[in-house]
């Protein structure tokens, strides 16, 4: 769109330029955030639908920005993925989540499983399996108390490389979950090849449960698919009792959502754990 060489910048939309500058600032800030320890984790409990007990937590990253306040992951994770900073962010998240889970589990209560979100970009940029092996050793967390959540894109892109990486992760003993299941395009054939333990039913299928028969059918299909493949199912985004009842009826194993608890800081999560049940 440049009218002539040299005046190219002037012909761009000034709002676009402002947006670009803000993104560059945020990127520079995120590099500093890692050094200054401004990232933190909130934890959302996972409930076993058979007995209503807290059986685990999902670690969700936040950024306590010195001037912008608490920033949600959707406002910086995509940028971290685009710039490659996700490798460092991801390493920090796994270290902190393992440390926290090991500390809680050391108290002698029923051990919890800690779920951590792993971006598809962490597969191409890092040797994830060796990194996680180190983190498990350093924290003392048993491998089967760590669950890695990844979206279907991990199965669909660089399939052979990612499959090899997942097999190495599985050999360590960590659990593997497919996040937002049902929203991607993974085929049954892919799913069977990958050593996946858990399907997380996307919130969009849970949202309208109880309203339309079609939506219930989709959630139920995923639960049955899990059963026939020997995988457990976790429903995300449960906000109402009706959804919970429908999921329990279907035989879904675990659930998460605002109905039980929002993601909360570590001390609050710890209290939920001591209380045993979130609902
Ligand atoms: P996700 O993995 O699908 O996480 C669930 C998101 O849904 C969280 O948003 C959570 O707060 C929200 N949520 C939980 N229960 C309910 C509910 O009942 N209703 C509704 N409406 N929402 C609910 P959050 O924490 O803002 O995270 C958004 C996304 O950011 C996550 O989606 C995940 O994709 C990404 N993310 C978060 N932490 C990390 C991380 O450490 N690494 C990577 N790579 N991505 C992360
Ligand atoms: Ca997740
Ligand atoms: Ca989701
Ligand atoms: Ca997601």
PDB file of C-alpha atoms and ligand atoms in Angstrom:
ATOM      1  CA  UNK A   1       0.000   0.000   0.000  1.00  0.00           C
ATOM      2  CA  UNK A   2       3.057   2.307   0.071  1.00  0.00           C
ATOM      3  CA  UNK A   3       2.588   5.132  -2.434  1.00  0.00           C
ATOM      4  CA  UNK A   4       6.282   5.545  -3.053  1.00  0.00           C
ATOM      5  CA  UNK A   5       9.476   4.229  -1.588  1.00  0.00           C
ATOM      6  CA  UNK A   6      10.405   6.165   1.529  1.00  0.00           C
ATOM      7  CA  UNK A   7       6.919   7.327   2.441  1.00  0.00           C
ATOM      8  CA  UNK A   8       5.582   3.824   2.968  1.00  0.00           C
ATOM      9  CA  UNK A   9       4.971   4.210   6.675  1.00  0.00           C
ATOM     10  CA  UNK A  10       2.798   7.311   6.267  1.00  0.00           C
ATOM     11  CA  UNK A  11       0.251   5.434   4.176  1.00  0.00           C
ATOM     12  CA  UNK A  12      -0.434   2.866   6.890  1.00  0.00           C
ATOM     13  CA  UNK A  13      -3.388   3.177   9.160  1.00  0.00           C
ATOM     14  CA  UNK A  14      -2.182   5.047  12.279  1.00  0.00           C
ATOM     15  CA  UNK A  15      -4.268   2.781  14.474  1.00  0.00           C
ATOM     16  CA  UNK A  16      -2.423  -0.172  13.050  1.00  0.00           C
ATOM     17  CA  UNK A  17       0.851   1.477  13.969  1.00  0.00           C
ATOM     18  CA  UNK A  18      -0.366   2.152  17.516  1.00  0.00           C
ATOM     19  CA  UNK A  19      -1.411  -1.462  17.802  1.00  0.00           C
ATOM     20  CA  UNK A  20       1.996  -2.583  16.571  1.00  0.00           C
ATOM     21  CA  UNK A  21       3.814  -0.357  19.059  1.00  0.00           C
ATOM     22  CA  UNK A  22       1.653  -1.660  21.909  1.00  0.00           C
ATOM     23  CA  UNK A  23       2.397  -5.232  20.899  1.00  0.00           C
ATOM     24  CA  UNK A  24       6.136  -4.523  20.756  1.00  0.00           C
ATOM     25  CA  UNK A  25       5.959  -2.888  24.198  1.00  0.00           C
ATOM     26  CA  UNK A  26       4.069  -5.845  25.609  1.00  0.00           C
ATOM     27  CA  UNK A  27       6.654  -8.197  24.115  1.00  0.00           C
ATOM     28  CA  UNK A  28       9.531  -6.238  25.667  1.00  0.00           C
ATOM     29  CA  UNK A  29       7.618  -6.177  28.970  1.00  0.00           C
ATOM     30  CA  UNK A  30       7.079  -9.944  28.897  1.00  0.00           C
ATOM     31  CA  UNK A  31      10.829 -10.527  28.562  1.00  0.00           C
ATOM     32  CA  UNK A  32      11.286  -8.392  31.680  1.00  0.00           C
ATOM     33  CA  UNK A  33       8.353 -10.077  33.420  1.00  0.00           C
ATOM     34  CA  UNK A  34      10.195 -13.384  33.273  1.00  0.00           C
ATOM     35  CA  UNK A  35      13.259 -11.822  34.940  1.00  0.00           C
ATOM     36  CA  UNK A  36      11.213  -9.885  37.471  1.00  0.00           C
ATOM     37  CA  UNK A  37       9.038 -12.816  38.423  1.00  0.00           C
ATOM     38  CA  UNK A  38       5.751 -11.121  37.516  1.00  0.00           C
ATOM     39  CA  UNK A  39       3.997 -14.272  36.315  1.00  0.00           C
ATOM     40  CA  UNK A  40       1.763 -16.173  38.700  1.00  0.00           C
ATOM     41  CA  UNK A  41      -0.524 -19.170  38.624  1.00  0.00           C
ATOM     42  CA  UNK A  42      -4.147 -19.466  39.568  1.00  0.00           C
ATOM     43  CA  UNK A  43      -5.592 -22.904  40.169  1.00  0.00           C
ATOM     44  CA  UNK A  44      -9.000 -24.262  39.252  1.00  0.00           C
ATOM     45  CA  UNK A  45     -10.102 -27.478  40.995  1.00  0.00           C
ATOM     46  CA  UNK A  46     -11.166 -30.603  39.127  1.00  0.00           C
ATOM     47  CA  UNK A  47     -13.988 -32.544  40.772  1.00  0.00           C
ATOM     48  CA  UNK A  48     -14.550 -36.286  40.612  1.00  0.00           C
ATOM     49  CA  UNK A  49     -18.222 -36.679  39.636  1.00  0.00           C
ATOM     50  CA  UNK A  50     -18.513 -39.980  41.485  1.00  0.00           C
ATOM     51  CA  UNK A  51     -17.864 -38.495  44.947  1.00  0.00           C
ATOM     52  CA  UNK A  52     -17.656 -34.701  44.515  1.00  0.00           C
ATOM     53  CA  UNK A  53     -14.098 -34.547  45.794  1.00  0.00           C
ATOM     54  CA  UNK A  54     -11.295 -32.329  44.557  1.00  0.00           C
ATOM     55  CA  UNK A  55      -8.939 -34.653  42.701  1.00  0.00           C
ATOM     56  CA  UNK A  56      -6.751 -32.126  40.955  1.00  0.00           C
ATOM     57  CA  UNK A  57      -6.150 -28.606  39.749  1.00  0.00           C
ATOM     58  CA  UNK A  58      -5.509 -26.912  36.433  1.00  0.00           C
ATOM     59  CA  UNK A  59      -2.763 -24.290  36.581  1.00  0.00           C
ATOM     60  CA  UNK A  60      -3.697 -21.134  34.646  1.00  0.00           C
ATOM     61  CA  UNK A  61      -1.091 -18.426  34.146  1.00  0.00           C
ATOM     62  CA  UNK A  62      -1.613 -14.713  34.838  1.00  0.00           C
ATOM     63  CA  UNK A  63       0.717 -11.739  34.555  1.00  0.00           C
ATOM     64  CA  UNK A  64       0.881  -9.136  37.308  1.00  0.00           C
ATOM     65  CA  UNK A  65       1.979  -6.210  35.122  1.00  0.00           C
ATOM     66  CA  UNK A  66       3.510  -3.279  37.055  1.00  0.00           C
ATOM     67  CA  UNK A  67       1.255  -0.679  35.375  1.00  0.00           C
ATOM     68  CA  UNK A  68      -1.469  -2.604  33.529  1.00  0.00           C
ATOM     69  CA  UNK A  69      -2.580  -4.748  36.451  1.00  0.00           C
ATOM     70  CA  UNK A  70      -3.460  -8.429  36.231  1.00  0.00           C
ATOM     71  CA  UNK A  71      -3.348  -9.583  32.605  1.00  0.00           C
ATOM     72  CA  UNK A  72      -5.314 -12.637  31.413  1.00  0.00           C
ATOM     73  CA  UNK A  73      -3.495 -15.329  29.426  1.00  0.00           C
ATOM     74  CA  UNK A  74      -5.424 -14.683  26.208  1.00  0.00           C
ATOM     75  CA  UNK A  75      -3.817 -11.222  26.152  1.00  0.00           C
ATOM     76  CA  UNK A  76      -0.234 -12.475  26.165  1.00  0.00           C
ATOM     77  CA  UNK A  77      -0.052 -16.218  25.412  1.00  0.00           C
ATOM     78  CA  UNK A  78      -0.724 -15.759  21.655  1.00  0.00           C
ATOM     79  CA  UNK A  79       2.030 -13.107  21.538  1.00  0.00           C
ATOM     80  CA  UNK A  80       4.357 -15.382  23.523  1.00  0.00           C
ATOM     81  CA  UNK A  81       3.641 -18.136  20.986  1.00  0.00           C
ATOM     82  CA  UNK A  82       4.300 -15.845  18.009  1.00  0.00           C
ATOM     83  CA  UNK A  83       7.597 -14.553  19.419  1.00  0.00           C
ATOM     84  CA  UNK A  84       8.929 -17.797  20.817  1.00  0.00           C
ATOM     85  CA  UNK A  85       8.818 -16.475  24.398  1.00  0.00           C
ATOM     86  CA  UNK A  86       6.361 -19.299  25.106  1.00  0.00           C
ATOM     87  CA  UNK A  87       9.359 -21.590  25.658  1.00  0.00           C
ATOM     88  CA  UNK A  88      10.424 -19.571  28.718  1.00  0.00           C
ATOM     89  CA  UNK A  89       6.867 -18.879  29.882  1.00  0.00           C
ATOM     90  CA  UNK A  90       6.025 -22.574  29.559  1.00  0.00           C
ATOM     91  CA  UNK A  91       9.135 -23.636  31.463  1.00  0.00           C
ATOM     92  CA  UNK A  92       8.262 -21.258  34.291  1.00  0.00           C
ATOM     93  CA  UNK A  93       4.668 -22.531  34.427  1.00  0.00           C
ATOM     94  CA  UNK A  94       5.706 -26.187  34.607  1.00  0.00           C
ATOM     95  CA  UNK A  95       8.349 -25.497  37.278  1.00  0.00           C
ATOM     96  CA  UNK A  96       5.930 -23.564  39.478  1.00  0.00           C
ATOM     97  CA  UNK A  97       3.006 -25.969  38.982  1.00  0.00           C
ATOM     98  CA  UNK A  98       5.158 -29.024  39.833  1.00  0.00           C
ATOM     99  CA  UNK A  99       6.603 -27.275  42.886  1.00  0.00           C
ATOM    100  CA  UNK A 100       3.130 -26.377  44.145  1.00  0.00           C
ATOM    101  CA  UNK A 101       1.622 -29.823  43.537  1.00  0.00           C
ATOM    102  CA  UNK A 102       4.560 -31.522  45.272  1.00  0.00           C
ATOM    103  CA  UNK A 103       4.144 -29.179  48.273  1.00  0.00           C
ATOM    104  CA  UNK A 104       0.413 -29.904  48.574  1.00  0.00           C
ATOM    105  CA  UNK A 105       0.918 -33.631  48.107  1.00  0.00           C
ATOM    106  CA  UNK A 106       3.663 -33.709  50.752  1.00  0.00           C
ATOM    107  CA  UNK A 107       1.025 -32.928  53.393  1.00  0.00           C
ATOM    108  CA  UNK A 108      -0.220 -36.480  53.347  1.00  0.00           C
ATOM    109  CA  UNK A 109      -3.725 -35.820  52.068  1.00  0.00           C
ATOM    110  CA  UNK A 110      -5.070 -37.623  49.000  1.00  0.00           C
ATOM    111  CA  UNK A 111      -2.551 -36.654  46.307  1.00  0.00           C
ATOM    112  CA  UNK A 112      -3.814 -34.299  43.620  1.00  0.00           C
ATOM    113  CA  UNK A 113      -3.001 -34.250  39.916  1.00  0.00           C
ATOM    114  CA  UNK A 114      -1.758 -30.959  38.486  1.00  0.00           C
ATOM    115  CA  UNK A 115      -2.778 -30.153  34.920  1.00  0.00           C
ATOM    116  CA  UNK A 116      -0.663 -27.725  32.896  1.00  0.00           C
ATOM    117  CA  UNK A 117      -1.476 -26.232  29.502  1.00  0.00           C
ATOM    118  CA  UNK A 118       1.194 -26.863  26.899  1.00  0.00           C
ATOM    119  CA  UNK A 119       1.223 -24.885  23.674  1.00  0.00           C
ATOM    120  CA  UNK A 120       1.852 -26.669  20.368  1.00  0.00           C
ATOM    121  CA  UNK A 121       4.809 -24.286  19.955  1.00  0.00           C
ATOM    122  CA  UNK A 122       6.506 -25.821  22.989  1.00  0.00           C
ATOM    123  CA  UNK A 123       6.738 -29.000  20.958  1.00  0.00           C
ATOM    124  CA  UNK A 124       8.763 -27.555  18.108  1.00  0.00           C
ATOM    125  CA  UNK A 125      10.911 -25.194  20.136  1.00  0.00           C
ATOM    126  CA  UNK A 126      11.936 -27.270  23.084  1.00  0.00           C
ATOM    127  CA  UNK A 127      12.876 -30.792  23.977  1.00  0.00           C
ATOM    128  CA  UNK A 128       9.793 -31.043  26.123  1.00  0.00           C
ATOM    129  CA  UNK A 129      10.336 -34.592  27.387  1.00  0.00           C
ATOM    130  CA  UNK A 130      13.854 -33.963  28.777  1.00  0.00           C
ATOM    131  CA  UNK A 131      12.742 -30.663  30.225  1.00  0.00           C
ATOM    132  CA  UNK A 132       9.820 -32.278  32.026  1.00  0.00           C
ATOM    133  CA  UNK A 133      11.943 -35.174  33.236  1.00  0.00           C
ATOM    134  CA  UNK A 134      14.251 -32.606  34.875  1.00  0.00           C
ATOM    135  CA  UNK A 135      11.369 -30.699  36.425  1.00  0.00           C
ATOM    136  CA  UNK A 136       9.859 -33.861  37.900  1.00  0.00           C
ATOM    137  CA  UNK A 137      13.185 -34.798  39.456  1.00  0.00           C
ATOM    138  CA  UNK A 138      13.750 -31.288  40.795  1.00  0.00           C
ATOM    139  CA  UNK A 139      10.277 -31.018  42.351  1.00  0.00           C
ATOM    140  CA  UNK A 140       9.905 -34.607  43.503  1.00  0.00           C
ATOM    141  CA  UNK A 141       6.414 -34.755  41.968  1.00  0.00           C
ATOM    142  CA  UNK A 142       5.585 -38.305  40.815  1.00  0.00           C
ATOM    143  CA  UNK A 143       5.170 -38.308  37.023  1.00  0.00           C
ATOM    144  CA  UNK A 144       1.598 -39.613  37.164  1.00  0.00           C
ATOM    145  CA  UNK A 145       0.578 -36.540  39.199  1.00  0.00           C
ATOM    146  CA  UNK A 146       1.357 -34.270  36.253  1.00  0.00           C
ATOM    147  CA  UNK A 147      -1.074 -33.984  33.357  1.00  0.00           C
ATOM    148  CA  UNK A 148      -0.175 -32.097  30.196  1.00  0.00           C
ATOM    149  CA  UNK A 149      -3.107 -30.506  28.368  1.00  0.00           C
ATOM    150  CA  UNK A 150      -2.688 -29.882  24.664  1.00  0.00           C
ATOM    151  CA  UNK A 151      -5.085 -29.011  21.885  1.00  0.00           C
ATOM    152  CA  UNK A 152      -5.886 -31.233  18.934  1.00  0.00           C
ATOM    153  CA  UNK A 153      -3.438 -29.183  16.820  1.00  0.00           C
ATOM    154  CA  UNK A 154      -0.593 -31.152  18.427  1.00  0.00           C
ATOM    155  CA  UNK A 155      -2.022 -34.251  16.764  1.00  0.00           C
ATOM    156  CA  UNK A 156      -2.622 -32.534  13.442  1.00  0.00           C
ATOM    157  CA  UNK A 157       0.629 -30.633  12.807  1.00  0.00           C
ATOM    158  CA  UNK A 158       4.103 -32.215  12.588  1.00  0.00           C
ATOM    159  CA  UNK A 159       2.308 -35.413  13.432  1.00  0.00           C
ATOM    160  CA  UNK A 160       5.261 -37.807  13.395  1.00  0.00           C
ATOM    161  CA  UNK A 161       7.580 -35.534  15.410  1.00  0.00           C
ATOM    162  CA  UNK A 162       4.903 -34.752  17.964  1.00  0.00           C
ATOM    163  CA  UNK A 163       3.910 -38.394  18.231  1.00  0.00           C
ATOM    164  CA  UNK A 164       7.527 -39.294  19.007  1.00  0.00           C
ATOM    165  CA  UNK A 165       7.664 -36.547  21.638  1.00  0.00           C
ATOM    166  CA  UNK A 166       4.377 -37.702  23.218  1.00  0.00           C
ATOM    167  CA  UNK A 167       5.590 -41.292  23.355  1.00  0.00           C
ATOM    168  CA  UNK A 168       8.680 -40.089  25.255  1.00  0.00           C
ATOM    169  CA  UNK A 169       6.473 -38.085  27.613  1.00  0.00           C
ATOM    170  CA  UNK A 170       4.199 -41.079  28.134  1.00  0.00           C
ATOM    171  CA  UNK A 171       7.269 -43.225  28.892  1.00  0.00           C
ATOM    172  CA  UNK A 172       8.089 -40.837  31.761  1.00  0.00           C
ATOM    173  CA  UNK A 173       4.669 -41.657  33.180  1.00  0.00           C
ATOM    174  CA  UNK A 174       2.979 -38.259  32.813  1.00  0.00           C
ATOM    175  CA  UNK A 175      -0.682 -38.071  31.858  1.00  0.00           C
ATOM    176  CA  UNK A 176      -1.740 -36.555  28.556  1.00  0.00           C
ATOM    177  CA  UNK A 177      -5.026 -34.779  27.891  1.00  0.00           C
ATOM    178  CA  UNK A 178      -6.607 -33.302  24.782  1.00  0.00           C
ATOM    179  CA  UNK A 179      -7.923 -29.820  25.648  1.00  0.00           C
ATOM    180  CA  UNK A 180     -11.015 -28.223  24.065  1.00  0.00           C
ATOM    181  CA  UNK A 181     -11.857 -31.618  22.604  1.00  0.00           C
ATOM    182  CA  UNK A 182     -14.432 -31.533  19.831  1.00  0.00           C
ATOM    183  CA  UNK A 183     -13.492 -28.118  18.460  1.00  0.00           C
ATOM    184  CA  UNK A 184     -10.576 -29.263  16.292  1.00  0.00           C
ATOM    185  CA  UNK A 185     -10.480 -31.645  13.413  1.00  0.00           C
ATOM    186  CA  UNK A 186      -8.643 -34.612  14.804  1.00  0.00           C
ATOM    187  CA  UNK A 187      -9.860 -37.856  13.356  1.00  0.00           C
ATOM    188  CA  UNK A 188     -10.534 -41.029  15.224  1.00  0.00           C
ATOM    189  CA  UNK A 189      -7.555 -42.550  13.443  1.00  0.00           C
ATOM    190  CA  UNK A 190      -5.205 -39.932  14.937  1.00  0.00           C
ATOM    191  CA  UNK A 191      -6.700 -40.274  18.362  1.00  0.00           C
ATOM    192  CA  UNK A 192      -6.118 -44.016  18.424  1.00  0.00           C
ATOM    193  CA  UNK A 193      -2.451 -43.612  17.501  1.00  0.00           C
ATOM    194  CA  UNK A 194      -1.681 -41.133  20.265  1.00  0.00           C
ATOM    195  CA  UNK A 195      -1.074 -42.201  23.872  1.00  0.00           C
ATOM    196  CA  UNK A 196      -3.806 -39.956  25.271  1.00  0.00           C
ATOM    197  CA  UNK A 197      -5.322 -40.566  28.742  1.00  0.00           C
ATOM    198  CA  UNK A 198      -8.032 -37.920  28.918  1.00  0.00           C
ATOM    199  CA  UNK A 199     -10.430 -35.968  26.721  1.00  0.00           C
ATOM    200  CA  UNK A 200     -11.461 -32.552  28.016  1.00  0.00           C
ATOM    201  CA  UNK A 201     -14.912 -31.790  26.654  1.00  0.00           C
ATOM    202  CA  UNK A 202     -14.904 -28.234  25.352  1.00  0.00           C
ATOM    203  CA  UNK A 203     -16.954 -25.670  27.216  1.00  0.00           C
ATOM    204  CA  UNK A 204     -19.098 -25.006  24.139  1.00  0.00           C
ATOM    205  CA  UNK A 205     -20.649 -28.496  24.450  1.00  0.00           C
ATOM    206  CA  UNK A 206     -21.284 -28.054  28.168  1.00  0.00           C
ATOM    207  CA  UNK A 207     -22.716 -24.552  27.862  1.00  0.00           C
ATOM    208  CA  UNK A 208     -26.023 -25.528  26.301  1.00  0.00           C
ATOM    209  CA  UNK A 209     -26.480 -28.847  28.101  1.00  0.00           C
ATOM    210  CA  UNK A 210     -30.050 -29.249  29.197  1.00  0.00           C
ATOM    211  CA  UNK A 211     -31.326 -26.817  26.573  1.00  0.00           C
ATOM    212  CA  UNK A 212     -31.133 -28.684  23.306  1.00  0.00           C
ATOM    213  CA  UNK A 213     -31.108 -32.389  22.693  1.00  0.00           C
ATOM    214  CA  UNK A 214     -28.397 -31.994  20.003  1.00  0.00           C
ATOM    215  CA  UNK A 215     -25.934 -30.452  22.422  1.00  0.00           C
ATOM    216  CA  UNK A 216     -26.459 -33.201  24.952  1.00  0.00           C
ATOM    217  CA  UNK A 217     -25.881 -35.704  22.163  1.00  0.00           C
ATOM    218  CA  UNK A 218     -22.481 -34.178  21.334  1.00  0.00           C
ATOM    219  CA  UNK A 219     -21.230 -34.221  24.921  1.00  0.00           C
ATOM    220  CA  UNK A 220     -22.518 -37.753  25.325  1.00  0.00           C
ATOM    221  CA  UNK A 221     -20.783 -38.868  22.124  1.00  0.00           C
ATOM    222  CA  UNK A 222     -17.461 -37.606  23.499  1.00  0.00           C
ATOM    223  CA  UNK A 223     -17.995 -39.417  26.808  1.00  0.00           C
ATOM    224  CA  UNK A 224     -18.763 -42.641  24.923  1.00  0.00           C
ATOM    225  CA  UNK A 225     -15.792 -42.129  22.610  1.00  0.00           C
ATOM    226  CA  UNK A 226     -13.597 -41.782  25.698  1.00  0.00           C
ATOM    227  CA  UNK A 227     -15.046 -44.945  27.169  1.00  0.00           C
ATOM    228  CA  UNK A 228     -14.511 -46.974  24.028  1.00  0.00           C
ATOM    229  CA  UNK A 229     -10.913 -45.747  23.679  1.00  0.00           C
ATOM    230  CA  UNK A 230     -10.148 -46.293  27.361  1.00  0.00           C
ATOM    231  CA  UNK A 231      -9.771 -42.577  28.045  1.00  0.00           C
ATOM    232  CA  UNK A 232     -11.287 -40.625  30.910  1.00  0.00           C
ATOM    233  CA  UNK A 233     -13.431 -37.553  30.272  1.00  0.00           C
ATOM    234  CA  UNK A 234     -13.350 -34.160  31.989  1.00  0.00           C
ATOM    235  CA  UNK A 235     -16.002 -31.526  31.286  1.00  0.00           C
ATOM    236  CA  UNK A 236     -14.860 -27.901  31.391  1.00  0.00           C
ATOM    237  CA  UNK A 237     -16.998 -24.802  31.922  1.00  0.00           C
ATOM    238  CA  UNK A 238     -19.641 -26.305  34.218  1.00  0.00           C
ATOM    239  CA  UNK A 239     -21.610 -23.343  35.556  1.00  0.00           C
ATOM    240  CA  UNK A 240     -24.967 -24.787  36.576  1.00  0.00           C
ATOM    241  CA  UNK A 241     -26.302 -27.702  38.516  1.00  0.00           C
ATOM    242  CA  UNK A 242     -28.326 -28.921  35.507  1.00  0.00           C
ATOM    243  CA  UNK A 243     -25.139 -29.307  33.458  1.00  0.00           C
ATOM    244  CA  UNK A 244     -23.469 -31.195  36.270  1.00  0.00           C
ATOM    245  CA  UNK A 245     -26.438 -33.557  36.629  1.00  0.00           C
ATOM    246  CA  UNK A 246     -26.532 -34.214  32.864  1.00  0.00           C
ATOM    247  CA  UNK A 247     -22.790 -34.927  32.764  1.00  0.00           C
ATOM    248  CA  UNK A 248     -22.973 -37.275  35.726  1.00  0.00           C
ATOM    249  CA  UNK A 249     -25.865 -39.088  34.066  1.00  0.00           C
ATOM    250  CA  UNK A 250     -23.764 -39.545  30.916  1.00  0.00           C
ATOM    251  CA  UNK A 251     -20.923 -41.097  32.879  1.00  0.00           C
ATOM    252  CA  UNK A 252     -18.467 -38.229  32.499  1.00  0.00           C
ATOM    253  CA  UNK A 253     -15.658 -38.743  35.047  1.00  0.00           C
ATOM    254  CA  UNK A 254     -14.631 -35.278  36.185  1.00  0.00           C
ATOM    255  CA  UNK A 255     -15.700 -31.663  35.881  1.00  0.00           C
ATOM    256  CA  UNK A 256     -14.386 -28.149  36.268  1.00  0.00           C
ATOM    257  CA  UNK A 257     -16.107 -24.802  36.153  1.00  0.00           C
ATOM    258  CA  UNK A 258     -17.411 -21.740  37.938  1.00  0.00           C
ATOM    259  CA  UNK A 259     -20.155 -23.883  39.520  1.00  0.00           C
ATOM    260  CA  UNK A 260     -17.432 -25.384  41.725  1.00  0.00           C
ATOM    261  CA  UNK A 261     -14.841 -22.612  41.749  1.00  0.00           C
ATOM    262  CA  UNK A 262     -13.215 -19.960  39.590  1.00  0.00           C
ATOM    263  CA  UNK A 263      -9.465 -20.284  39.138  1.00  0.00           C
ATOM    264  CA  UNK A 264      -8.072 -18.946  42.438  1.00  0.00           C
ATOM    265  CA  UNK A 265      -4.687 -18.027  43.974  1.00  0.00           C
ATOM    266  CA  UNK A 266      -2.662 -20.816  45.594  1.00  0.00           C
ATOM    267  CA  UNK A 267      -3.700 -20.144  49.202  1.00  0.00           C
ATOM    268  CA  UNK A 268      -7.384 -20.263  48.316  1.00  0.00           C
ATOM    269  CA  UNK A 269      -6.909 -23.402  46.228  1.00  0.00           C
ATOM    270  CA  UNK A 270      -5.160 -24.979  49.175  1.00  0.00           C
ATOM    271  CA  UNK A 271      -8.155 -24.179  51.375  1.00  0.00           C
ATOM    272  CA  UNK A 272     -10.516 -25.824  48.852  1.00  0.00           C
ATOM    273  CA  UNK A 273      -8.297 -28.875  48.942  1.00  0.00           C
ATOM    274  CA  UNK A 274      -8.370 -29.073  52.746  1.00  0.00           C
ATOM    275  CA  UNK A 275     -12.135 -28.747  52.707  1.00  0.00           C
ATOM    276  CA  UNK A 276     -12.062 -31.750  50.384  1.00  0.00           C
ATOM    277  CA  UNK A 277     -15.049 -30.812  48.286  1.00  0.00           C
ATOM    278  CA  UNK A 278     -15.622 -27.632  46.346  1.00  0.00           C
ATOM    279  CA  UNK A 279     -19.373 -27.966  46.097  1.00  0.00           C
TER     280      UNK A 279
HETATM  281  P1  LIG B   1      -8.289 -23.383  28.708  1.00  0.00           P
HETATM  282  O1  LIG B   1      -7.103 -24.263  28.882  1.00  0.00           O
HETATM  283  O2  LIG B   1      -9.421 -23.933  27.919  1.00  0.00           O
HETATM  284  O3  LIG B   1      -8.712 -22.968  30.185  1.00  0.00           O
HETATM  285  C1  LIG B   1     -10.030 -22.774  30.616  1.00  0.00           C
HETATM  286  C2  LIG B   1     -10.402 -21.321  30.632  1.00  0.00           C
HETATM  287  O4  LIG B   1     -11.813 -21.246  30.898  1.00  0.00           O
HETATM  288  C3  LIG B   1      -9.737 -20.492  31.737  1.00  0.00           C
HETATM  289  O5  LIG B   1      -9.570 -19.145  31.271  1.00  0.00           O
HETATM  290  C4  LIG B   1     -10.776 -20.544  32.853  1.00  0.00           C
HETATM  291  O6  LIG B   1     -10.716 -19.447  33.744  1.00  0.00           O
HETATM  292  C5  LIG B   1     -12.048 -20.494  32.062  1.00  0.00           C
HETATM  293  N1  LIG B   1     -13.147 -21.138  32.778  1.00  0.00           N
HETATM  294  C6  LIG B   1     -13.088 -22.097  33.742  1.00  0.00           C
HETATM  295  N2  LIG B   1     -14.309 -22.458  34.160  1.00  0.00           N
HETATM  296  C7  LIG B   1     -15.195 -21.712  33.466  1.00  0.00           C
HETATM  297  C8  LIG B   1     -16.630 -21.627  33.454  1.00  0.00           C
HETATM  298  O7  LIG B   1     -17.350 -22.305  34.181  1.00  0.00           O
HETATM  299  N3  LIG B   1     -17.182 -20.738  32.578  1.00  0.00           N
HETATM  300  C9  LIG B   1     -16.424 -19.952  31.769  1.00  0.00           C
HETATM  301  N4  LIG B   1     -17.052 -19.104  30.954  1.00  0.00           N
HETATM  302  N5  LIG B   1     -15.067 -20.008  31.738  1.00  0.00           N
HETATM  303  C10 LIG B   1     -14.462 -20.886  32.576  1.00  0.00           C
HETATM  304  P2  LIG B   1      -8.166 -18.407  31.395  1.00  0.00           P
HETATM  305  O8  LIG B   1      -7.521 -18.700  32.717  1.00  0.00           O
HETATM  306  O9  LIG B   1      -8.383 -16.984  31.012  1.00  0.00           O
HETATM  307  O10 LIG B   1      -7.292 -19.126  30.295  1.00  0.00           O
HETATM  308  C11 LIG B   1      -7.622 -18.998  28.936  1.00  0.00           C
HETATM  309  C12 LIG B   1      -6.738 -19.870  28.090  1.00  0.00           C
HETATM  310  O11 LIG B   1      -5.379 -19.430  28.141  1.00  0.00           O
HETATM  311  C13 LIG B   1      -6.706 -21.322  28.512  1.00  0.00           C
HETATM  312  O12 LIG B   1      -7.853 -21.983  28.038  1.00  0.00           O
HETATM  313  C14 LIG B   1      -5.414 -21.783  27.847  1.00  0.00           C
HETATM  314  O13 LIG B   1      -5.653 -22.087  26.489  1.00  0.00           O
HETATM  315  C15 LIG B   1      -4.553 -20.537  27.925  1.00  0.00           C
HETATM  316  N6  LIG B   1      -3.601 -20.678  29.051  1.00  0.00           N
HETATM  317  C16 LIG B   1      -3.779 -20.419  30.360  1.00  0.00           C
HETATM  318  N7  LIG B   1      -2.668 -20.695  31.064  1.00  0.00           N
HETATM  319  C17 LIG B   1      -1.756 -21.158  30.174  1.00  0.00           C
HETATM  320  C18 LIG B   1      -0.393 -21.614  30.285  1.00  0.00           C
HETATM  321  O14 LIG B   1       0.215 -21.694  31.372  1.00  0.00           O
HETATM  322  N8  LIG B   1       0.223 -22.006  29.117  1.00  0.00           N
HETATM  323  C19 LIG B   1      -0.427 -21.964  27.900  1.00  0.00           C
HETATM  324  N9  LIG B   1       0.250 -22.367  26.803  1.00  0.00           N
HETATM  325  N10 LIG B   1      -1.688 -21.533  27.778  1.00  0.00           N
HETATM  326  C20 LIG B   1      -2.361 -21.142  28.893  1.00  0.00           C
HETATM  327 CA1  LIG B   2      -6.754 -26.297  29.610  1.00  0.00          CA
HETATM  328 CA1  LIG B   3     -11.284 -24.754  26.821  1.00  0.00          CA
HETATM  329 CA1  LIG B   4      -7.845 -23.653  25.203  1.00  0.00          CA
END
